[in-house]
Amino acid sequence: MTQEELFKKLIAHSKEYGFIFPSSEIYDGLSAVYDYGQMGVELKNNIKAYWWEAMTRLRDNIVGIDAAIFMHPRTWEASGHVGAFNDPLIDNRDSKKRYRADVLLEEHIAKLEEKIEKEVEKARKRFGDSFDEAQYRSTSPRVLELQKERDTVHSRMVKALTENDLAELRQVIVDAEIADPVGGTRNWTEVRQFNLMFETKMGSVAEGANSIYLRPETAQGIFVNFLNVQKTGRMKIPFGIAQIGKAFRNEIVARQFIFRMREFEQMEMQFFVRPGEEMQWYEYWKEFRMSWHRALGFGDDMYRFHPHDKLAHYANAADDVEFRFPFGFKEVEGIHSRTDFDLGNHEKFSGKKLRYFDPETGESYVPYVVETSIGVDRMVLQVLSAAYVEEELEGGDSRVVMRIPAPLAPVKAAVLPLVKKDGLPEMARSVVDSLRFDHNVQYDEKDSIGKRYRRQDAIGTPLCITVDHQSGEDGTVTLRHRDTMEQRRVAAAEVPAIIGRECGLRTLLEKLS
Ligand code: GAP
């Protein structure tokens, strides 16, 4: 199965099993907007809990807030979003399709890199054990030619983006002979800047109403509350403020399912530090955030750092954590050193001091900020795409199993009476009732036990508990594990502790400390 086929199957599976639905589907959907179904919302909540516990509960110096989505319009002037939160867009005159110019170039670069890797792999097969990869890369004329082409496109793109030179950006596309991925022609318009913020009106009468924006990042709610939290929480630098909430961007190219949406959710943390200490904290947060991802157990090779080619208007250093999605390595999280850009500008625009008096140095200063910013929806996609497995079983049978890490699984356990009689349903219901207070559990009595196991595999339930005739006699049940399909008998009284141990967030959080 190709990665493309896998991705299509994953999208269909997500809908069939109640993870993700297209928004307002009965009206043919709304582009790049999705709804989370009964399984999706549980998965999403578990991801958020994992982040929240790791970032706030386990630490003395990070607290959370929940700021409003609407903010005073001046916020977005101060933050630079009104002036600089733009994407360069380009249209194809024939297909009438619109693209992000930088994305067209990045995809072209990725194709060149793929070609280089294919050349290297071919040579590795040809030369066998005697293959010297470094030497091959530095001498093969074909590889050198592709590498030169890649580096030229890359450096011209970065320069054009940094200098905001839109004519040159278009020229790079033309020179690289990039064709419209849909129509195949090269009939490109000029490149224009497009602001990504959604604007709306506040007040009941449109006339005279004030324009406000739907926030494009949650971070500004933290910056404007910096002193409120610092003073009321008696926080001492270094300290952090964390927040989970919706953000909105009028994305030009919204593709790849929930990867790039117009309404999405972010989990952000701003860490306030002494000026001059930001780079050491930047390194600290890079490492910590990578370990948070790796603790999920999808394999270390599924992640990499990617330094930004073009820094956002607020950053002096930025790295992405990229995950290997079925459509390649892509950003799930950004770690940014934002200097004193935001607090400094809010001081200027609001006329209010946003300074911290440092009792250790006796100085008053605008703190520097290191930010970690991760998309909840991209995390959901990460987990779904890493978890989806089609397995051939003995006897010619097959199953789809979602190997979701147990602490994130929507349903922790399913309780199944072997048959629908002899008092087994009542016994199974009493097991469910005893578990409900602590865990999300399901009761299922419909169809054969095999079909019920498959249904639970398909939503990633780590444990199935079967109640049979023996259960009435000796108080034991059968416990079946999703991944190994192994079954063992355990005392029903032990089940709550087993679920807690195997499915609790603690198993993940302990890996971080
Ligand atoms: N406060 C910094 C900030 O917003 P960003 O790199 O623009 O930085 C942070 O966004 C994260 O938010 C990204 O790494 C991604 O996971 C998520 N994100 C951004 N735009 C998104 C979109 N259109 N759809 C889904 N997630 C998005």
Coordinates of C-alpha atoms and ligand atoms in Angstrom, one line a residue:
M1 CA 0.0 0.0 0.0
T2 CA 1.4 3.4 -0.9
Q3 CA 1.5 6.2 1.6
E4 CA -1.1 8.0 -0.5
E5 CA -3.5 5.0 -0.3
L6 CA -2.8 4.7 3.4
F7 CA -3.8 8.3 3.9
K8 CA -7.0 7.9 1.9
K9 CA -7.9 4.9 4.0
L10 CA -7.2 6.8 7.2
I11 CA -9.5 9.6 6.2
A12 CA -12.3 7.1 5.4
H13 CA -11.6 5.2 8.6
S14 CA -11.7 8.4 10.7
K15 CA -15.2 9.1 9.4
E16 CA -16.5 5.6 9.6
Y17 CA -15.6 5.2 13.2
G18 CA -16.6 8.6 14.5
F19 CA -13.2 10.3 14.8
I20 CA -13.6 13.2 12.3
F21 CA -16.4 14.4 10.0
P22 CA -16.4 17.1 7.4
S23 CA -18.1 20.2 8.8
S24 CA -21.7 20.7 7.9
E25 CA -21.5 17.7 5.6
I26 CA -25.2 17.7 4.7
Y27 CA -24.5 21.0 2.9
D28 CA -21.5 19.4 1.1
G29 CA -19.0 20.5 3.8
L30 CA -17.0 23.6 4.3
S31 CA -13.5 23.7 2.9
A32 CA -10.8 23.0 5.5
V33 CA -13.2 22.9 8.5
Y34 CA -13.8 19.6 10.3
D35 CA -15.9 18.4 13.2
Y36 CA -14.7 15.9 15.8
G37 CA -17.0 12.9 16.4
Q38 CA -17.5 10.8 19.5
M39 CA -14.2 9.1 19.3
G40 CA -12.3 12.1 17.9
V41 CA -13.2 14.3 20.8
E42 CA -12.1 11.8 23.4
L43 CA -8.7 11.4 21.6
K44 CA -8.4 15.1 21.3
N45 CA -9.2 15.6 25.0
N46 CA -6.6 13.0 26.0
I47 CA -3.9 14.7 23.9
K48 CA -4.8 18.0 25.5
A49 CA -4.6 16.4 29.0
Y50 CA -1.2 14.9 28.2
W51 CA 0.1 18.3 27.2
W52 CA -1.6 20.2 30.1
E53 CA -0.3 17.8 32.7
A54 CA 3.2 17.8 31.3
M55 CA 3.4 21.6 30.9
T56 CA 1.6 22.8 34.0
R57 CA 0.7 20.2 36.6
L58 CA 4.2 18.7 36.7
R59 CA 5.9 22.0 37.2
D60 CA 6.0 24.7 39.9
N61 CA 6.7 27.6 37.5
I62 CA 4.1 27.2 34.7
V63 CA 0.4 28.0 35.2
G64 CA -2.5 28.0 32.8
I65 CA -5.0 30.6 31.6
D66 CA -8.0 30.6 29.2
A67 CA -8.2 34.0 27.4
A68 CA -11.0 35.1 25.2
I69 CA -10.8 34.6 21.4
F70 CA -11.8 38.2 20.7
M71 CA -9.2 40.8 21.7
H72 CA -8.9 44.5 21.4
P73 CA -8.0 45.3 17.7
R74 CA -4.9 47.2 18.7
T75 CA -3.5 43.9 20.0
W76 CA -3.0 42.7 16.4
E77 CA -1.4 46.0 15.3
A78 CA 1.1 45.6 18.2
S79 CA 1.7 42.0 17.6
G80 CA 2.6 42.7 13.9
H81 CA -0.2 40.5 12.6
V82 CA -2.0 43.3 10.8
G83 CA 1.1 44.3 8.9
A84 CA 3.0 41.1 8.5
F85 CA 0.9 38.0 8.9
N86 CA 0.7 37.3 5.2
D87 CA 1.2 34.5 2.8
P88 CA 2.5 35.1 -0.7
L89 CA -0.1 33.7 -3.1
I90 CA 0.0 33.0 -6.8
D91 CA -2.7 32.0 -9.2
N92 CA -2.6 29.8 -12.3
R93 CA -4.5 31.6 -15.1
D94 CA -5.5 28.4 -16.8
S95 CA -6.7 26.2 -13.9
K96 CA -7.8 29.2 -11.9
K97 CA -6.2 27.5 -8.9
R98 CA -4.6 29.5 -6.2
Y99 CA -1.3 28.4 -4.4
R100 CA 1.1 29.6 -1.8
A101 CA 4.2 30.6 -3.7
D102 CA 6.5 29.4 -0.9
V103 CA 4.7 26.0 -0.7
L104 CA 5.0 25.5 -4.4
L105 CA 8.7 26.0 -4.1
E106 CA 9.0 23.9 -0.9
E107 CA 7.3 21.0 -2.7
H108 CA 9.6 21.4 -5.6
I109 CA 12.6 21.3 -3.3
A110 CA 11.2 18.2 -1.5
K111 CA 10.9 16.5 -5.0
L112 CA 14.5 17.2 -5.8
E113 CA 15.6 15.9 -2.4
E114 CA 13.6 12.7 -3.1
K115 CA 15.3 12.3 -6.4
I116 CA 18.7 12.6 -4.7
E117 CA 17.7 9.9 -2.1
K118 CA 16.5 7.6 -4.9
E119 CA 19.9 7.9 -6.7
V120 CA 21.7 7.1 -3.5
E121 CA 19.4 4.1 -2.8
K122 CA 19.9 2.8 -6.3
A123 CA 23.7 3.0 -5.9
R124 CA 23.6 1.4 -2.5
K125 CA 21.9 -1.6 -4.1
R126 CA 24.3 -1.7 -7.0
F127 CA 27.5 -1.5 -4.9
G128 CA 26.3 -3.6 -1.9
D129 CA 28.6 -3.8 1.2
S130 CA 31.4 -1.7 -0.5
F131 CA 29.1 1.3 -0.9
D132 CA 30.6 4.6 0.5
E133 CA 27.6 6.9 0.7
A134 CA 29.6 10.1 1.6
Q135 CA 31.9 9.6 -1.4
Y136 CA 29.0 8.8 -3.7
R137 CA 27.1 12.0 -2.6
S138 CA 30.2 14.1 -3.2
T139 CA 31.2 12.6 -6.6
S140 CA 28.1 11.4 -8.5
P141 CA 27.5 13.9 -11.3
R142 CA 23.7 13.3 -11.2
V143 CA 23.5 13.8 -7.4
L144 CA 25.7 16.9 -7.6
E145 CA 23.6 18.4 -10.4
L146 CA 20.3 17.8 -8.4
Q147 CA 21.9 19.1 -5.2
K148 CA 23.0 22.3 -7.0
E149 CA 19.6 22.8 -8.4
R150 CA 18.0 22.2 -5.0
D151 CA 20.4 24.6 -3.2
T152 CA 19.9 27.3 -5.8
V153 CA 16.1 27.2 -5.6
H154 CA 16.3 27.1 -1.8
S155 CA 18.6 30.0 -1.4
R156 CA 16.8 32.2 -3.9
M157 CA 13.5 31.4 -2.2
V158 CA 14.8 32.2 1.3
K159 CA 16.3 35.5 0.0
A160 CA 13.1 36.5 -1.8
L161 CA 10.9 35.7 1.3
T162 CA 13.3 37.5 3.7
E163 CA 13.4 40.6 1.5
N164 CA 9.7 40.4 0.7
D165 CA 10.7 40.5 -3.0
L166 CA 7.5 39.1 -4.6
A167 CA 8.7 39.6 -8.2
E168 CA 11.8 37.5 -7.5
L169 CA 9.6 34.9 -5.8
R170 CA 7.6 34.5 -9.0
Q171 CA 10.8 34.4 -11.0
V172 CA 12.1 31.5 -9.0
I173 CA 8.9 29.6 -9.7
V174 CA 9.2 30.4 -13.4
D175 CA 13.0 29.5 -13.6
A176 CA 12.4 26.2 -11.8
E177 CA 9.8 25.4 -14.4
I178 CA 7.2 24.6 -11.8
A179 CA 3.9 23.6 -13.3
D180 CA 0.5 23.8 -11.7
P181 CA 0.0 20.5 -9.8
V182 CA -3.6 20.4 -11.0
G183 CA -3.6 21.8 -14.6
G184 CA 0.0 21.2 -15.5
T185 CA 0.6 24.6 -17.2
R186 CA 3.0 27.3 -16.2
N187 CA 0.7 30.3 -16.8
W188 CA 1.3 32.1 -13.5
T189 CA 0.0 35.5 -12.3
E190 CA 2.0 37.9 -10.2
V191 CA 2.6 37.0 -6.5
R192 CA 0.5 39.0 -4.0
Q193 CA 0.5 39.1 -0.2
F194 CA -2.6 37.9 1.5
N195 CA -3.4 38.6 5.2
L196 CA -4.5 35.4 7.0
M197 CA -6.7 37.0 9.7
F198 CA -10.4 36.7 9.7
E199 CA -12.2 39.9 10.3
T200 CA -15.6 40.4 11.8
K201 CA -17.8 43.1 13.3
M202 CA -18.4 43.7 17.0
G203 CA -21.8 45.3 18.0
S204 CA -25.3 44.6 16.8
V205 CA -25.4 47.4 14.1
A206 CA -23.1 46.9 11.2
E207 CA -22.9 50.6 10.7
G208 CA -20.5 52.1 13.1
A209 CA -19.5 48.7 14.4
N210 CA -15.9 48.0 15.2
S211 CA -13.8 45.6 13.1
I212 CA -12.2 42.9 15.2
Y213 CA -10.3 39.8 14.4
L214 CA -10.6 36.1 15.3
R215 CA -7.3 35.4 16.9
P216 CA -4.7 33.8 14.6
E217 CA -2.7 32.5 17.6
T218 CA -3.5 32.1 21.2
A219 CA -0.2 33.6 22.3
Q220 CA -1.4 37.2 22.4
G221 CA -4.0 36.4 25.1
I222 CA -1.0 35.3 27.2
F223 CA 1.1 38.4 26.5
V224 CA -1.6 40.8 27.4
N225 CA -2.2 38.9 30.7
F226 CA 1.5 38.7 31.5
L227 CA 1.4 41.1 34.5
N228 CA -2.0 39.9 35.7
V229 CA -0.7 36.4 36.1
Q230 CA 2.8 37.4 37.4
K231 CA 1.4 39.6 40.1
T232 CA -1.6 37.5 41.2
G233 CA 0.4 34.3 41.0
R234 CA 3.5 35.9 42.6
M235 CA 5.5 34.3 39.8
K236 CA 9.3 34.7 39.6
I237 CA 11.2 34.7 36.4
P238 CA 11.8 32.2 34.8
F239 CA 8.1 31.2 34.6
G240 CA 5.6 30.2 32.0
I241 CA 1.9 30.7 31.1
A242 CA 0.2 27.9 29.2
Q243 CA -3.1 28.0 27.2
I244 CA -5.1 25.7 25.0
G245 CA -7.6 27.3 22.6
K246 CA -9.0 27.9 19.2
A247 CA -7.2 29.9 16.5
F248 CA -8.4 31.0 13.1
R249 CA -6.5 31.5 9.8
N250 CA -7.9 32.2 6.4
E251 CA -5.5 29.6 4.8
I252 CA -5.1 29.9 1.1
V253 CA -4.1 26.4 0.5
A254 CA -6.0 24.2 2.9
R255 CA -5.2 20.6 2.1
Q256 CA -4.3 17.3 3.7
F257 CA -7.3 16.7 5.8
I258 CA -6.9 18.2 9.3
F259 CA -3.3 19.2 8.7
R260 CA -4.1 22.7 7.6
M261 CA -7.5 24.0 8.7
R262 CA -9.1 27.4 8.9
E263 CA -10.4 26.8 12.4
F264 CA -8.0 24.9 14.6
E265 CA -6.7 24.5 18.1
Q266 CA -3.4 25.4 19.6
M267 CA -1.6 24.5 22.8
E268 CA 0.9 27.3 23.5
M269 CA 3.2 28.1 26.3
Q270 CA 5.1 31.4 26.7
F271 CA 8.2 31.1 29.0
F272 CA 9.4 34.5 30.4
V273 CA 13.1 34.7 31.0
R274 CA 15.8 37.2 31.7
P275 CA 17.2 39.0 28.6
G276 CA 20.3 37.1 27.6
E277 CA 19.2 33.8 28.9
E278 CA 16.8 33.1 26.1
M279 CA 19.0 30.8 24.0
Q280 CA 19.7 28.4 26.9
W281 CA 15.9 28.1 27.5
Y282 CA 15.3 27.8 23.8
E283 CA 17.6 24.7 23.8
Y284 CA 15.9 23.4 26.9
W285 CA 12.4 23.6 25.5
K286 CA 13.4 22.1 22.2
E287 CA 14.7 19.0 23.9
F288 CA 11.8 18.8 26.3
R289 CA 9.2 19.1 23.6
M290 CA 10.9 16.5 21.5
S291 CA 11.0 14.1 24.5
W292 CA 7.2 14.7 25.0
H293 CA 6.6 13.5 21.4
R294 CA 9.0 10.6 21.6
A295 CA 7.4 9.3 24.8
L296 CA 4.4 8.3 22.7
G297 CA 6.5 5.4 21.3
F298 CA 6.0 5.8 17.6
G299 CA 9.8 5.6 17.0
D300 CA 12.5 8.3 17.3
D301 CA 13.1 8.2 13.5
M302 CA 9.5 9.5 13.0
Y303 CA 10.6 13.0 14.3
R304 CA 13.2 15.6 13.3
F305 CA 14.0 19.2 13.9
H306 CA 13.7 21.7 11.1
P307 CA 15.2 25.1 11.6
H308 CA 13.0 27.8 9.9
D309 CA 14.2 29.2 6.6
K310 CA 12.4 32.4 7.1
L311 CA 11.8 33.6 10.6
A312 CA 8.4 34.9 11.6
H313 CA 8.3 38.7 12.2
Y314 CA 8.6 38.2 16.0
A315 CA 11.4 35.5 16.2
N316 CA 15.2 35.5 16.4
A317 CA 15.4 31.7 16.4
A318 CA 12.9 29.0 15.5
D319 CA 12.8 25.3 15.0
D320 CA 9.9 23.0 14.0
V321 CA 9.4 19.6 15.4
E322 CA 8.5 17.6 12.2
F323 CA 6.7 14.3 12.1
R324 CA 6.8 11.8 9.3
F325 CA 3.1 12.0 8.1
P326 CA 2.0 9.7 5.2
F327 CA 2.6 12.8 3.0
G328 CA 6.2 13.4 4.3
F329 CA 7.9 15.1 7.2
K330 CA 5.8 18.1 8.2
E331 CA 5.6 20.6 11.1
V332 CA 3.6 19.6 14.2
E333 CA 5.1 22.1 16.6
G334 CA 7.1 25.3 16.6
I335 CA 9.6 26.4 19.2
H336 CA 10.3 30.1 18.9
S337 CA 12.6 32.6 20.6
R338 CA 10.3 35.7 20.5
T339 CA 12.7 38.1 22.2
D340 CA 10.9 41.0 23.9
F341 CA 9.1 41.8 20.6
D342 CA 5.6 41.2 21.8
L343 CA 5.7 42.6 25.3
G344 CA 7.8 45.5 24.1
N345 CA 5.3 46.3 21.4
H346 CA 2.3 46.0 23.7
E347 CA 4.0 48.5 26.0
K348 CA 4.3 50.9 23.1
F349 CA 0.8 50.4 21.8
S350 CA -1.0 50.4 25.1
G351 CA 1.1 52.9 27.0
K352 CA 1.1 50.5 30.0
K353 CA 4.4 49.2 31.5
L354 CA 4.9 45.4 31.1
R355 CA 8.0 45.1 33.1
Y356 CA 9.2 42.7 35.7
F357 CA 11.2 43.7 38.8
D358 CA 13.8 41.1 39.3
P359 CA 14.6 40.9 43.1
E360 CA 17.8 39.0 42.4
T361 CA 19.4 41.6 40.1
G362 CA 17.5 44.6 41.4
E363 CA 16.6 45.5 37.8
S364 CA 13.3 46.1 36.1
Y365 CA 13.1 44.8 32.5
V366 CA 10.8 43.6 29.7
P367 CA 11.3 39.8 29.8
Y368 CA 12.3 37.8 26.8
V369 CA 10.1 34.9 25.7
V370 CA 10.6 31.4 24.5
E371 CA 7.4 29.9 23.1
T372 CA 6.3 26.3 22.4
S373 CA 3.4 26.1 20.1
I374 CA 1.7 22.9 18.9
G375 CA -1.5 22.3 17.0
V376 CA -3.9 19.9 18.7
D377 CA -5.3 18.8 15.3
R378 CA -1.9 18.1 13.9
M379 CA -1.3 16.0 17.0
V380 CA -4.5 14.1 16.4
L381 CA -3.4 13.5 12.8
Q382 CA 0.0 12.4 14.1
V383 CA -1.5 9.8 16.4
L384 CA -4.1 8.6 13.9
S385 CA -1.6 8.2 11.0
A386 CA 1.0 6.4 13.2
A387 CA -1.6 4.2 14.8
Y388 CA -3.4 2.9 11.7
V389 CA -2.4 -0.6 10.8
E390 CA -3.9 -3.3 8.6
E391 CA -2.9 -6.7 9.8
E392 CA -3.2 -10.2 8.2
L393 CA -4.1 -12.7 10.8
E394 CA -3.7 -16.5 11.0
G395 CA -6.4 -18.4 9.1
G396 CA -6.7 -15.8 6.4
D397 CA -8.5 -13.3 8.5
S398 CA -7.5 -9.6 8.7
R399 CA -8.1 -6.6 10.9
V400 CA -7.7 -2.9 11.1
V401 CA -6.2 -1.9 14.4
M402 CA -5.5 1.6 15.7
R403 CA -2.4 1.2 17.9
I404 CA -3.2 4.5 19.7
P405 CA -1.0 4.8 22.8
A406 CA -3.2 3.5 25.6
P407 CA -3.2 6.7 27.7
L408 CA -4.6 8.6 24.6
A409 CA -7.1 6.0 23.5
P410 CA -10.7 7.2 23.3
V411 CA -12.1 4.2 25.0
K412 CA -9.9 2.4 27.6
A413 CA -11.8 -0.8 27.9
A414 CA -14.8 -2.6 26.5
V415 CA -16.8 -4.9 28.6
L416 CA -18.4 -7.8 26.7
P417 CA -20.7 -10.5 28.0
L418 CA -19.9 -13.7 26.1
V419 CA -23.6 -14.3 25.4
K420 CA -26.8 -12.3 25.9
K421 CA -28.3 -14.6 28.6
D422 CA -27.6 -16.5 31.8
G423 CA -27.1 -13.3 33.8
L424 CA -23.9 -12.4 31.9
P425 CA -25.2 -9.0 30.6
E426 CA -26.1 -8.0 34.2
M427 CA -22.7 -9.1 35.5
A428 CA -20.9 -7.2 32.6
R429 CA -23.0 -4.1 33.3
S430 CA -22.0 -4.1 37.0
V431 CA -18.3 -4.2 35.9
V432 CA -19.0 -1.2 33.6
D433 CA -20.6 0.7 36.4
S434 CA -17.7 0.1 38.7
L435 CA -15.2 1.4 36.1
R436 CA -17.2 4.4 34.8
F437 CA -16.1 6.8 37.5
D438 CA -12.5 6.6 36.6
H439 CA -12.3 5.5 32.9
N440 CA -14.2 5.8 29.6
V441 CA -15.5 2.3 29.1
Q442 CA -18.0 0.8 26.7
Y443 CA -20.5 -2.0 27.0
D444 CA -21.2 -4.1 23.9
E445 CA -23.3 -7.2 23.6
K446 CA -24.2 -7.2 19.9
D447 CA -22.7 -9.7 17.4
S448 CA -20.2 -12.4 17.9
I449 CA -17.3 -11.9 20.3
G450 CA -14.9 -11.8 17.3
K451 CA -16.8 -9.0 15.6
R452 CA -16.9 -7.1 18.9
Y453 CA -13.1 -7.4 19.3
R454 CA -12.7 -6.0 15.7
R455 CA -14.9 -3.1 16.4
Q456 CA -12.8 -2.2 19.5
D457 CA -9.5 -2.7 17.5
A458 CA -10.8 -0.3 14.9
I459 CA -11.2 2.5 17.5
G460 CA -8.0 1.6 19.4
T461 CA -9.5 0.3 22.6
P462 CA -6.4 -1.2 24.5
L463 CA -8.3 -3.7 26.6
C464 CA -11.4 -5.9 26.2
I465 CA -12.9 -7.6 29.3
T466 CA -15.1 -10.6 28.6
V467 CA -17.5 -11.8 31.1
D468 CA -18.4 -15.5 30.7
H469 CA -20.0 -18.3 32.8
Q470 CA -16.8 -18.9 34.8
S471 CA -17.0 -15.3 35.9
G472 CA -20.1 -16.1 37.9
E473 CA -18.4 -19.0 39.6
D474 CA -15.0 -17.6 40.5
G475 CA -15.2 -13.8 39.9
T476 CA -12.7 -13.8 37.1
V477 CA -12.9 -12.3 33.6
T478 CA -10.9 -12.6 30.4
L479 CA -8.6 -9.7 29.6
R480 CA -7.6 -9.3 25.9
H481 CA -4.9 -6.9 24.8
R482 CA -5.5 -5.0 21.6
D483 CA -1.9 -5.2 20.1
T484 CA -0.9 -8.8 20.9
M485 CA -4.5 -10.1 21.0
E486 CA -3.3 -12.2 24.0
Q487 CA -5.9 -13.2 26.6
R488 CA -5.5 -14.0 30.2
R489 CA -7.8 -14.6 33.2
V490 CA -7.7 -12.1 35.9
A491 CA -9.9 -11.4 39.0
A492 CA -12.6 -8.9 38.1
A493 CA -11.6 -7.0 41.2
E494 CA -8.1 -6.3 39.8
V495 CA -9.5 -4.8 36.5
P496 CA -9.7 -1.1 37.7
A497 CA -6.1 -1.2 38.8
I498 CA -4.9 -2.8 35.6
I499 CA -6.7 -0.2 33.5
G500 CA -5.3 2.5 35.6
R501 CA -1.7 1.2 35.3
E502 CA -1.8 0.4 31.6
C503 CA -4.0 3.3 30.3
G504 CA -3.3 6.1 32.8
L505 CA -1.4 9.3 31.7
R506 CA 1.1 8.5 34.4
T507 CA 2.8 6.0 32.2
L508 CA 3.6 8.7 29.7
L509 CA 4.3 11.5 32.2
E510 CA 6.8 9.4 34.1
K511 CA 8.9 9.1 31.0
L512 CA 9.4 12.8 31.0
S513 CA 10.6 13.3 34.5
Ligands
GAP1 N1 2.2 31.4 18.3 C1 3.1 30.9 17.3 C2 2.4 30.3 16.2 O1 1.2 30.4 16.1 P1 2.8 28.8 14.1 O2 4.0 28.0 13.7 O3 2.2 29.7 13.1 O4 3.2 29.6 15.4 C3 2.0 26.9 15.6 O5 1.7 27.8 14.6 C4 1.4 25.5 15.4 O6 0.0 25.7 15.2 C5 1.9 24.8 14.2 O7 3.1 24.1 14.5 C6 0.8 23.9 13.8 O8 0.8 22.7 14.6 C7 -0.5 24.6 14.3 N2 -1.1 25.3 13.1 C8 -0.8 26.4 12.5 N3 -1.6 26.7 11.5 C9 -2.4 25.7 11.4 C10 -3.6 25.4 10.6 N4 -3.9 26.2 9.6 N5 -4.2 24.2 10.8 C11 -3.9 23.4 11.8 N6 -2.9 23.6 12.6 C12 -2.1 24.8 12.5

